[in-house]
CSV table of C-alpha atoms in Angstrom, one decimal:
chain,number,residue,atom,x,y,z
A,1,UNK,CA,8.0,18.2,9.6
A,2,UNK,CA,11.3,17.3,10.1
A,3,UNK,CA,11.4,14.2,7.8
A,4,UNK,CA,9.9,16.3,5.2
A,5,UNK,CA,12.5,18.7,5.7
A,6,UNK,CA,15.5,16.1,5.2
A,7,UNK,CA,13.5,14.3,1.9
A,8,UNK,CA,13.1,17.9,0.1
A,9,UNK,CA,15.3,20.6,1.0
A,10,UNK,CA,18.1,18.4,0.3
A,11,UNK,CA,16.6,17.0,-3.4
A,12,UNK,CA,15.6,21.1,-3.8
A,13,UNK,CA,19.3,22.1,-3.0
A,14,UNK,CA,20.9,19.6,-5.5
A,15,UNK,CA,18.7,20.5,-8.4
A,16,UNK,CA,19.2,24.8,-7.8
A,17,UNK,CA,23.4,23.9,-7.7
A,18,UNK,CA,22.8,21.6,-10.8
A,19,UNK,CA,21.1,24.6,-12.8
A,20,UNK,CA,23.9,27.0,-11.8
A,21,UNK,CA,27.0,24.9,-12.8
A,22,UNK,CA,26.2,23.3,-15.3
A,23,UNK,CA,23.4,25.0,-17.2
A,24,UNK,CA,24.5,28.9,-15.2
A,25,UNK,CA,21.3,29.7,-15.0
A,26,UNK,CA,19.0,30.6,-11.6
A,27,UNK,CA,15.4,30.2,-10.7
A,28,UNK,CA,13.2,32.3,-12.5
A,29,UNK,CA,11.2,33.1,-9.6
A,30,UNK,CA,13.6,32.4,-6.4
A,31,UNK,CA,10.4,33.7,-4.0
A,32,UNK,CA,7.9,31.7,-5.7
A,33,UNK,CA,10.6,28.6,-5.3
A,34,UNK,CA,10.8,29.1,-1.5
A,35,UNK,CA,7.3,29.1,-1.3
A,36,UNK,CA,6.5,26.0,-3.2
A,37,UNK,CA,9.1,24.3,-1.2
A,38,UNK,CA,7.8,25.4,2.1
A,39,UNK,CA,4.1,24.7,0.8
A,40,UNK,CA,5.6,21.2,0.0
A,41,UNK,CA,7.1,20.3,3.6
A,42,UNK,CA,3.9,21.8,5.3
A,43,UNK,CA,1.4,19.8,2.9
A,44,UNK,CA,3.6,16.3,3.2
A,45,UNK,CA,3.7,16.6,6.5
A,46,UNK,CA,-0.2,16.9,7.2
A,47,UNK,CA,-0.8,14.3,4.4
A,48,UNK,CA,1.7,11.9,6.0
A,49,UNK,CA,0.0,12.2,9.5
A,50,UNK,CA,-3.6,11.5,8.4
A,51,UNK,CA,-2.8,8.5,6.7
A,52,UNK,CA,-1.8,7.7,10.0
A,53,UNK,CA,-4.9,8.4,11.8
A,54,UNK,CA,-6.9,7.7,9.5
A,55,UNK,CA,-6.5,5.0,6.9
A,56,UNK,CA,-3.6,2.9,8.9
A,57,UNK,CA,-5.7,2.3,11.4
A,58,UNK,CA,-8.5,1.2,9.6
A,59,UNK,CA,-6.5,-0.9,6.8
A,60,UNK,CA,-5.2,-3.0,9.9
A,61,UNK,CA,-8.2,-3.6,11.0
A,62,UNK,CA,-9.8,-4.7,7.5
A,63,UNK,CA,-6.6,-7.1,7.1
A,64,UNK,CA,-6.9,-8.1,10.9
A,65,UNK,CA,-10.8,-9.3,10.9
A,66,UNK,CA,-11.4,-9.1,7.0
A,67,UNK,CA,-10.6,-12.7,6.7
A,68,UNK,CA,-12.5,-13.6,9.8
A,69,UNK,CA,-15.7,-12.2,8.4
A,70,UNK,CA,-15.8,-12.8,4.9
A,71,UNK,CA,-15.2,-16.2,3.1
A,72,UNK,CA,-12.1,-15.9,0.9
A,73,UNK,CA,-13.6,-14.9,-2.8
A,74,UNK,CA,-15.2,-11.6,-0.5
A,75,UNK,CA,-11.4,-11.3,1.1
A,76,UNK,CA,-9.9,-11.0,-3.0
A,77,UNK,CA,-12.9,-9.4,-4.0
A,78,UNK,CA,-12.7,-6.2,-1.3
A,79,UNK,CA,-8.4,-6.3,-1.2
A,80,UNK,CA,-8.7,-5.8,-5.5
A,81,UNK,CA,-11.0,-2.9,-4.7
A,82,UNK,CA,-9.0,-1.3,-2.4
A,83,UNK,CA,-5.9,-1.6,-4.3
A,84,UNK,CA,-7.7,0.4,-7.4
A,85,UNK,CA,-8.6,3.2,-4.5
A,86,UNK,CA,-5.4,3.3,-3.0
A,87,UNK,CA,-4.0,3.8,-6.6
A,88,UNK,CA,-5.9,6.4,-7.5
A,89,UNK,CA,-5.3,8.4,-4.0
A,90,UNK,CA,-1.4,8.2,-4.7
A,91,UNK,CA,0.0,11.5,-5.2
A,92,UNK,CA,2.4,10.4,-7.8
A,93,UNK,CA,-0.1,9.8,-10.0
A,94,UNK,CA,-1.2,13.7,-10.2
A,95,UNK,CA,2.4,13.9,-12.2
A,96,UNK,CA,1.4,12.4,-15.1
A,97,UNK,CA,-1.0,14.9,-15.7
A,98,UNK,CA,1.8,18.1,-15.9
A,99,UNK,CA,3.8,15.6,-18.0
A,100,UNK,CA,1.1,15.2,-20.7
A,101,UNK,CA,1.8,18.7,-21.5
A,102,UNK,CA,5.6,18.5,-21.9
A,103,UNK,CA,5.5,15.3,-24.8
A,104,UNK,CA,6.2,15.8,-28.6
A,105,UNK,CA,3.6,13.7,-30.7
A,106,UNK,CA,6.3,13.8,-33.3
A,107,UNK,CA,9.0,12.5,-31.1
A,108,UNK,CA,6.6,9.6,-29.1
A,109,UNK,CA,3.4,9.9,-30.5
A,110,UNK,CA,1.8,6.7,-28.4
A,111,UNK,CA,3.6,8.4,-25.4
A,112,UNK,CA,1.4,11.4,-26.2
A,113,UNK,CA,-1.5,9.2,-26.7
A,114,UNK,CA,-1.5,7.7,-23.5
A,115,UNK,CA,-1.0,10.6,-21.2
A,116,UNK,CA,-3.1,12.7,-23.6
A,117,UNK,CA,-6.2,11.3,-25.1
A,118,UNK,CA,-6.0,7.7,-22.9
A,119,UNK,CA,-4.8,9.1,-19.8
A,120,UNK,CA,-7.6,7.6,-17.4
A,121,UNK,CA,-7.3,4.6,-19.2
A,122,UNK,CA,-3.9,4.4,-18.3
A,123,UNK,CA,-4.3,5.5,-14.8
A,124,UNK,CA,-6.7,2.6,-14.5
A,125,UNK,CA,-5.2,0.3,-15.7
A,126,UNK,CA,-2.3,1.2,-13.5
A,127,UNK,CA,-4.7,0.3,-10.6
A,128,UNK,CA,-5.9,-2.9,-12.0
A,129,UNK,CA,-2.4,-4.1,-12.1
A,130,UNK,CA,-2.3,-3.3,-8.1
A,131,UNK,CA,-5.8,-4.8,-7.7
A,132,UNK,CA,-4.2,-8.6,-9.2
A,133,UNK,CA,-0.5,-7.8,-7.0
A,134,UNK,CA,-3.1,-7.4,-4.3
A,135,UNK,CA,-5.1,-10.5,-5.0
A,136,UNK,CA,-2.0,-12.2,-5.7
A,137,UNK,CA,-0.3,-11.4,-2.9
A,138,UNK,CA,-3.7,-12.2,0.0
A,139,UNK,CA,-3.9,-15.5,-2.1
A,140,UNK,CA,-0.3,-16.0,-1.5
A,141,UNK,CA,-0.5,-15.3,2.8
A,142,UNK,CA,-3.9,-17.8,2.1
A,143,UNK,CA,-2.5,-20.9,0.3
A,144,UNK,CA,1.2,-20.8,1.6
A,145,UNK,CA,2.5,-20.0,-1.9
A,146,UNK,CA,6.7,-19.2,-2.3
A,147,UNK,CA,7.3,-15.6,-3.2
A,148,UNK,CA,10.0,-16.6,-5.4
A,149,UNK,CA,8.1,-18.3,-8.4
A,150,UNK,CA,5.5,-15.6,-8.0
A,151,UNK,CA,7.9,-13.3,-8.7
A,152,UNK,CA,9.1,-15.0,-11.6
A,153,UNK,CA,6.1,-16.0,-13.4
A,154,UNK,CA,5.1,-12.0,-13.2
A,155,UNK,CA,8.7,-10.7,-14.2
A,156,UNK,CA,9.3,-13.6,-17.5
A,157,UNK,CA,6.3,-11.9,-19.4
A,158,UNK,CA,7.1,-7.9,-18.3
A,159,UNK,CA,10.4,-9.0,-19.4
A,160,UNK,CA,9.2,-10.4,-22.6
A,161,UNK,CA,6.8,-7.8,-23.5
A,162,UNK,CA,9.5,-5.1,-22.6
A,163,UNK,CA,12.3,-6.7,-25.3
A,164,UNK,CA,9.0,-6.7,-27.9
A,165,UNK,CA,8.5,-3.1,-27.1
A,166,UNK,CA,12.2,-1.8,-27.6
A,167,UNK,CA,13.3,-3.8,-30.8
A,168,UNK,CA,9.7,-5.2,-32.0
A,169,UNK,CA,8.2,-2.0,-31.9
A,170,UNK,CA,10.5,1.2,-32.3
A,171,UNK,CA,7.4,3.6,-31.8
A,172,UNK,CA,6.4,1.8,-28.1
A,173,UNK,CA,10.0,3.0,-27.0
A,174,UNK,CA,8.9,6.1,-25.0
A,175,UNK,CA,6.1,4.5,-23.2
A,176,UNK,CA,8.6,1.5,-22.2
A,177,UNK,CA,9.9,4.0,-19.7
A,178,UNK,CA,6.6,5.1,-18.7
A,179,UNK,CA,5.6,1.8,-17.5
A,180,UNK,CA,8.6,1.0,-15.5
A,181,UNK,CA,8.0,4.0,-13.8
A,182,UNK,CA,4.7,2.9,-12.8
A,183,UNK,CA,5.7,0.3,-10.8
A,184,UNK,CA,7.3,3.2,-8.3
A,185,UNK,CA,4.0,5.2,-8.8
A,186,UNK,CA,2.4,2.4,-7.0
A,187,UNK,CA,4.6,2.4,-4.1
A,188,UNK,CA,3.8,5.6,-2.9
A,189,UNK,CA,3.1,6.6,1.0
A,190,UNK,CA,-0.4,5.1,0.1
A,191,UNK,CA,-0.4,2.0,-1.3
A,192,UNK,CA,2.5,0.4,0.6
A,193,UNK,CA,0.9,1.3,4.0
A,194,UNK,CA,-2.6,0.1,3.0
A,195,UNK,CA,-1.5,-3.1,1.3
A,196,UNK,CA,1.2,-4.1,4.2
A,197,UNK,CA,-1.6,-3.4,6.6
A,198,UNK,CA,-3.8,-5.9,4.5
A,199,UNK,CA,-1.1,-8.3,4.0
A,200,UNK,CA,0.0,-8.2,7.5
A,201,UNK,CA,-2.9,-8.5,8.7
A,202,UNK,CA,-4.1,-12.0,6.8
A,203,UNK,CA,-0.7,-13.7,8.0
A,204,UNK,CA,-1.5,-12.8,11.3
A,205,UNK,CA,-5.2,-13.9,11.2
A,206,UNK,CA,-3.5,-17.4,9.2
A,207,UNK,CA,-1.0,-17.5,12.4
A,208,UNK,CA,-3.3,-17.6,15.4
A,209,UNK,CA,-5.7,-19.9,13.9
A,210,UNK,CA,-2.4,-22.0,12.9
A,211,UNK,CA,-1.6,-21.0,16.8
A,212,UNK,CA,-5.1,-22.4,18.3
A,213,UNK,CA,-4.8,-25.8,16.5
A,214,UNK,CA,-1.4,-26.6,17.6
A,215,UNK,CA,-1.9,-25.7,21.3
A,216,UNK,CA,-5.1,-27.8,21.0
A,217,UNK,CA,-3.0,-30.4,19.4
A,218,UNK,CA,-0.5,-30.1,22.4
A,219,UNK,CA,-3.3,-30.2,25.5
A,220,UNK,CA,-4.3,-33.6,24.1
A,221,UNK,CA,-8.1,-33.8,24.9
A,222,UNK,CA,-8.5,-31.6,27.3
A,223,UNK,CA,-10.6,-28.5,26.5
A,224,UNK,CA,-10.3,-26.2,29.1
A,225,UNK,CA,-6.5,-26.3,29.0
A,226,UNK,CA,-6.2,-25.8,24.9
A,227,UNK,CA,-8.8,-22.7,25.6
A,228,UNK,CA,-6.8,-21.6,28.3
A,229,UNK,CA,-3.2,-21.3,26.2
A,230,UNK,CA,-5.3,-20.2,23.5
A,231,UNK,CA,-6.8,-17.3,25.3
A,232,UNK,CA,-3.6,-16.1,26.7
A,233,UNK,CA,-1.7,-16.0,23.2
A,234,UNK,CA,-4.6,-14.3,21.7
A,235,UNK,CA,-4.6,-11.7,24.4
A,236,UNK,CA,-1.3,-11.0,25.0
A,237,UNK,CA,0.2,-11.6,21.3
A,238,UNK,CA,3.5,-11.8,22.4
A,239,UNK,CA,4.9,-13.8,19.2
A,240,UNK,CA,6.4,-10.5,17.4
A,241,UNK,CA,8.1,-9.1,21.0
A,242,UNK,CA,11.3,-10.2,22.2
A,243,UNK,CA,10.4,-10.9,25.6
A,244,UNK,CA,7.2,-12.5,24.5
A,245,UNK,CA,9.0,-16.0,25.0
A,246,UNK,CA,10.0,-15.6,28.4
A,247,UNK,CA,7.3,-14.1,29.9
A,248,UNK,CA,4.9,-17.0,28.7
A,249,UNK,CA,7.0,-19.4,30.0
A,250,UNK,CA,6.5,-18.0,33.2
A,251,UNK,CA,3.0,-17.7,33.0
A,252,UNK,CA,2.6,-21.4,32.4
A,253,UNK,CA,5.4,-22.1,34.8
A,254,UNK,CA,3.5,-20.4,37.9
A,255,UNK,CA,0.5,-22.5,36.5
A,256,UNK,CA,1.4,-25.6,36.4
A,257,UNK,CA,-0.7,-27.3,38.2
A,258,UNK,CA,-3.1,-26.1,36.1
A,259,UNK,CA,-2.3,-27.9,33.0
A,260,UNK,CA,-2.3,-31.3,34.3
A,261,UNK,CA,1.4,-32.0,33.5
A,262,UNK,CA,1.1,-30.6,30.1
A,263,UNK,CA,3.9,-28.1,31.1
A,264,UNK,CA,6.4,-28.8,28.6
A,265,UNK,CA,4.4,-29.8,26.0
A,266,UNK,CA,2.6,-26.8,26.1
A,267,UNK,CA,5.9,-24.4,26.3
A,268,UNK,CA,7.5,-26.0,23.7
A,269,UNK,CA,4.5,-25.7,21.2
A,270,UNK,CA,3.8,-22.1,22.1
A,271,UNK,CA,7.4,-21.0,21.8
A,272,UNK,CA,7.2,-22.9,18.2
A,273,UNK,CA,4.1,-20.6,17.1
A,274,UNK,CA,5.6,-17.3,18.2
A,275,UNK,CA,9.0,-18.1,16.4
A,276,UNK,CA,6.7,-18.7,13.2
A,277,UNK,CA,5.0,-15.7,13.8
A,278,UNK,CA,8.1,-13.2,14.3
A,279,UNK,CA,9.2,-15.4,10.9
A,280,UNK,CA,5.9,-15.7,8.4
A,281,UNK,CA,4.4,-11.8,9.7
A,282,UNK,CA,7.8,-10.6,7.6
A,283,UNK,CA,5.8,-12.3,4.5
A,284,UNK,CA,3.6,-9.8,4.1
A,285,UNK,CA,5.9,-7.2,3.0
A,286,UNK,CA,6.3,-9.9,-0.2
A,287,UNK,CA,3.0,-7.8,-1.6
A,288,UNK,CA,4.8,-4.7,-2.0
A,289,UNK,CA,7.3,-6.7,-4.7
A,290,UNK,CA,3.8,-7.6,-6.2
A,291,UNK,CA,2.5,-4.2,-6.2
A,292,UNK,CA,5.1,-2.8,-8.5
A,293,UNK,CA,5.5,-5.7,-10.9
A,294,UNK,CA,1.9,-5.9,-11.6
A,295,UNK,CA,1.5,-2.6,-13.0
A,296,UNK,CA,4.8,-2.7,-15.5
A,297,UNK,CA,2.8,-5.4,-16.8
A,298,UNK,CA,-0.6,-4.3,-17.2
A,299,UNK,CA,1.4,-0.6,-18.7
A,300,UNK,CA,2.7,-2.5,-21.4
A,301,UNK,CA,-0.3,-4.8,-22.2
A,302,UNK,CA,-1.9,-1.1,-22.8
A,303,UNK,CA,1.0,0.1,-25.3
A,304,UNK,CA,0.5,-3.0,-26.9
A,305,UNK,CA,-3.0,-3.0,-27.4
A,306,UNK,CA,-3.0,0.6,-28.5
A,307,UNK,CA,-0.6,-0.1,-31.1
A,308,UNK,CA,-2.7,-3.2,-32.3
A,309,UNK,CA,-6.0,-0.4,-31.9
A,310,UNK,CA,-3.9,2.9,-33.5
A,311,UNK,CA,-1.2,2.9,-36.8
A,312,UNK,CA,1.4,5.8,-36.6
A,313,UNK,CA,-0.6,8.5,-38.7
A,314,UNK,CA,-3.5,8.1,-36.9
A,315,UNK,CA,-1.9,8.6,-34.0
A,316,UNK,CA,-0.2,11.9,-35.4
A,317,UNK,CA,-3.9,13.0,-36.7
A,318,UNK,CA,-5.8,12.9,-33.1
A,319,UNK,CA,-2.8,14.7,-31.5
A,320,UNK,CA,-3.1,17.4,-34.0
A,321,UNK,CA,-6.9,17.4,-33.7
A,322,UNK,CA,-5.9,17.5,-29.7
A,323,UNK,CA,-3.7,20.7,-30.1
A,324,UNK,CA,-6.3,22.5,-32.2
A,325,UNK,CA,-8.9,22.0,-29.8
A,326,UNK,CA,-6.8,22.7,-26.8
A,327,UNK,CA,-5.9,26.5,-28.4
A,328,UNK,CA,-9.3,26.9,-28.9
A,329,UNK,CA,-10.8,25.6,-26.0
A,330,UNK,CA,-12.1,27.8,-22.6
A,331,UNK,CA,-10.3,27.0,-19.7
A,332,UNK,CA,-13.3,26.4,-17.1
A,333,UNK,CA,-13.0,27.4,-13.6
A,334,UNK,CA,-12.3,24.1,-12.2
A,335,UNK,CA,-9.3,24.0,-14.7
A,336,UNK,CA,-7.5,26.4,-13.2
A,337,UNK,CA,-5.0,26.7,-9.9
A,338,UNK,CA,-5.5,26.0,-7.3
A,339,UNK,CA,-8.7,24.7,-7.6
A,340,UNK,CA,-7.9,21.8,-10.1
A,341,UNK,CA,-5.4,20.6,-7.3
A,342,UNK,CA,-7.7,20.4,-4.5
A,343,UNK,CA,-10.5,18.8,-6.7
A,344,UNK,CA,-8.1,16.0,-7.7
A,345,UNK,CA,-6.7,16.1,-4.2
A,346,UNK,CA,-10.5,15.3,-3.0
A,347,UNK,CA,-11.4,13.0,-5.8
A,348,UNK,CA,-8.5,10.8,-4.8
A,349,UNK,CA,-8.3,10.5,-1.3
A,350,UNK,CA,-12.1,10.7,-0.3
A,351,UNK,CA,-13.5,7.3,-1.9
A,352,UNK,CA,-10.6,5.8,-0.1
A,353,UNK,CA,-11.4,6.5,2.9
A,354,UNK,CA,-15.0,6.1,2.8
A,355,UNK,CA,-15.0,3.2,1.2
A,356,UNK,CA,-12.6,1.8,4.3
A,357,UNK,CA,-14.9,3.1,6.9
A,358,UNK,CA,-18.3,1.6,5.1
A,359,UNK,CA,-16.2,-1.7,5.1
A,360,UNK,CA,-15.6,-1.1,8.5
A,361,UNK,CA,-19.3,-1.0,9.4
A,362,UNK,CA,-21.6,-3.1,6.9
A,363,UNK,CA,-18.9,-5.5,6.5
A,364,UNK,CA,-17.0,-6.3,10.0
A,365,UNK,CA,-19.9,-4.9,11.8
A,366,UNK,CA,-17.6,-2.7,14.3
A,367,UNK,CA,-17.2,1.1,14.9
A,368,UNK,CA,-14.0,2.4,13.2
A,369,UNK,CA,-11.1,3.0,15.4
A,370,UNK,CA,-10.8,5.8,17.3
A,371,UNK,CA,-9.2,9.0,15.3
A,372,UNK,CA,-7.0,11.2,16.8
A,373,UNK,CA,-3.2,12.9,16.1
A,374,UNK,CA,-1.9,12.1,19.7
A,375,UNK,CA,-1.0,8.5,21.0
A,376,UNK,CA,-3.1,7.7,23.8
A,377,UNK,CA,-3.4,4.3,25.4
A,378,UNK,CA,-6.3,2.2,24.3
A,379,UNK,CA,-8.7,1.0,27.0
A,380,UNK,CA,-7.4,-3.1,27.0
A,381,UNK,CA,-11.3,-3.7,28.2
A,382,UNK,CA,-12.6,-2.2,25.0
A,383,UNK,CA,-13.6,-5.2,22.7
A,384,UNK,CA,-13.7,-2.6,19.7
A,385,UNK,CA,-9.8,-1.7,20.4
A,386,UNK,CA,-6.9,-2.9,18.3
A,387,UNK,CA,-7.1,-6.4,19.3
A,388,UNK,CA,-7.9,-5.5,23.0
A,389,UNK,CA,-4.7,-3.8,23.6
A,390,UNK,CA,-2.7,-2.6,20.9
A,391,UNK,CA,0.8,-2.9,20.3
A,392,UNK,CA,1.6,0.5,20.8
A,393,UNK,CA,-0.9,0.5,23.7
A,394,UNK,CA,1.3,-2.4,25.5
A,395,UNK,CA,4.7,-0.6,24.6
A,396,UNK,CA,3.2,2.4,25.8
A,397,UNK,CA,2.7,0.6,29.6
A,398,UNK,CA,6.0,-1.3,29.5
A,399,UNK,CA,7.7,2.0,29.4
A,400,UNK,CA,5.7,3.6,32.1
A,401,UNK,CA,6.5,0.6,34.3
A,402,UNK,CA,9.7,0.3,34.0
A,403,UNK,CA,10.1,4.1,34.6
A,404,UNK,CA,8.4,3.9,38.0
């Protein structure tokens, strides 16, 4: 609550001052403002904590064991599906629909069209332009690809299409905005979690097998002895901690006579794969760049094919047609407020997360992770648990044993 507190009361605060000095004017309906605002930090708040125990947990686990599962075309096939979901469950998305209400189809006529007439078509193809960032970016964690040419081979035509737009096109003017704005529409509190724990969770599933041939690699022939290393690292996963380093040096240290003189070899290979690790598992953020290039792109492909699809009168005609209609239209019940909210609200957020747990079952074959607002220490016995023991799990115990 607190967070939501510092994001909107101070946002809230500027805007009220803003009205009074420059514009002297108040809020029409001070009680109704407090309200709202309270409503907001209440309703963030709840939102923000069941992403957490909910769909966090369960997007790590899809990017964790997805790519052990499924061969890869299933991997880009179920990460572009989830990044249409994820799109459509972002709040910011519910804005365009207010906004359709506030354009002049005089002023930006395909501007009106596409929040108006084509606004599901837009919205979609807003989520097909996170479907290829997604696909993009899981072939990316896949193949080894450099972000930087990615990057540039996504921003040369957006750029292109955008200079088309503002002097090739007068009338696609409006919606150039509109498309750039997309791109922070789809980096909302649900796609960036969702997509990070996808992407995170590939490079990590890339890095231990990466892990398991090089300490096989480094025990020479002997089997037991690559198993052995491997085991450990898998268990323990101490590549992203600090003292991860240390302490399996010492374990092989108090072992080894284990290893058969293997020692050093086997020390200096392990402490090579967790420096990777800590390095390549800060690739996967890479997909959130991705994520909000992709749908810029896609926005103005749409203006351009609705300019190639509508001439300017027609354009003016449907609106027209629109506003008659709309004034003589019933408003049905499911129309109105508050109930229009929380059907969108449920339209939006419940494919998503039953699509994730159906994944979780038919696909990976394992019960969804346990869901609950406290954090508790998983059972490190539990083959179902975050990787046997979870990070949070582990940090959880280091702290109790260092307090005692």
């Amino acid at each position: 609550v607190m967070q939501q507190c510092a994001a909107i009361l101070p946002i809230t605060i500027m805007l009220v001052v803003t009205m009074a000095i420059y514009f002297e004017r108040s809020p029409n309906s001070p009680g109704e403002l407090v309200g709202g605002t309270v409503c907001a930090i209440f309703g963030l708040s709840m939102f923000m904590d069941s992403l957490r125990v909910s769909v966090m947990p369960l997007g790590e686990r899809l990017g964790r064991d997805l790519p052990k599962s499924v061969p890869l075309p299933g991997v880009l096939a179920t990460t572009a599906f989830l990044g249409v979901l994820v799109t459509y469950a972002e709040p910011a998305i519910s804005s365009l629909r207010p906004l359709a209400r506030l354009v002049d189809p005089e002023v930006a006529p395909y501007l009106y069209l596409a929040l108006n007439q084509q606004q599901e078509i837009l919205i979609f193809a807003i989520a097909l332009g996170v479907a290829c960032a997604a696909m993009v970016g899981t072939l990316r964690f896949v193949k080894g690809w450099p972000l930087r040419p990615l990057i540039l081979s996504v921003i040369t035509p957006t750029l292109g299409l955008a200079a088309y737009m503002w002097w090739g096109n007068p009338d696609l003017r409006p919606l150039l905005g509109l498309a750039w704005d997309s791109g922070a529409v789809t980096t909302g509190p649900v796609t960036v979690p969702v997509l990070l724990a996808l992407g995170i969770g590939v490079m990590r599933t890339k890095n231990e097998k990466e892990a398991e041939e090089k300490a096989k690699q480094a025990t020479g022939e002997s089997k037991a002895e690559a198993d052995k290393v491997v085991e450990d690292y898998q268990k323990d996963h101490f590549g992203r901690l600090p003292s991860g380093r240390g302490r399996f040096h010492s374990h092989l240290d108090e072992r080894g006579e284990d290893v058969n003189g293997n020692t050093g070899a086997l020390n200096d290979t392990v402490a090579a794969v967790m420096e990777e690790v800590a390095s390549d598992d800060m690739e996967g953020f890479g997909i959130v760049t991705l994520a909000s290039l992709f749908p810029v792109l896609a926005v103005e492909c749409l203006a351009v094919g609705l300019s190639l699809t509508y001439t300017h009168d027609e354009v003016l005609e449907v609106a027209r047609n629109s506003l008659i209609a709309t004034q003589n239209a019933v408003v049905p019940i499911e129309e109105t407020t508050p109930l229009r909210e929380v059907v969108f609200a449920v339209r939006s957020i419940l494919p998503l997360n039953v699509a994730l747990v159906l994944l979780c079952i038919f696909v990976l074959k394992k019960r969804p992770p346990r869901v609950t607002f406290f954090l508790t220490v998983e059972d490190p016995t539990d083959p179902e648990a975050d990787g046997g023991t979870s990070r949070r799990a582990r940090v959880l115990s280091a702290n109790s044993e260092l307090s005692t």
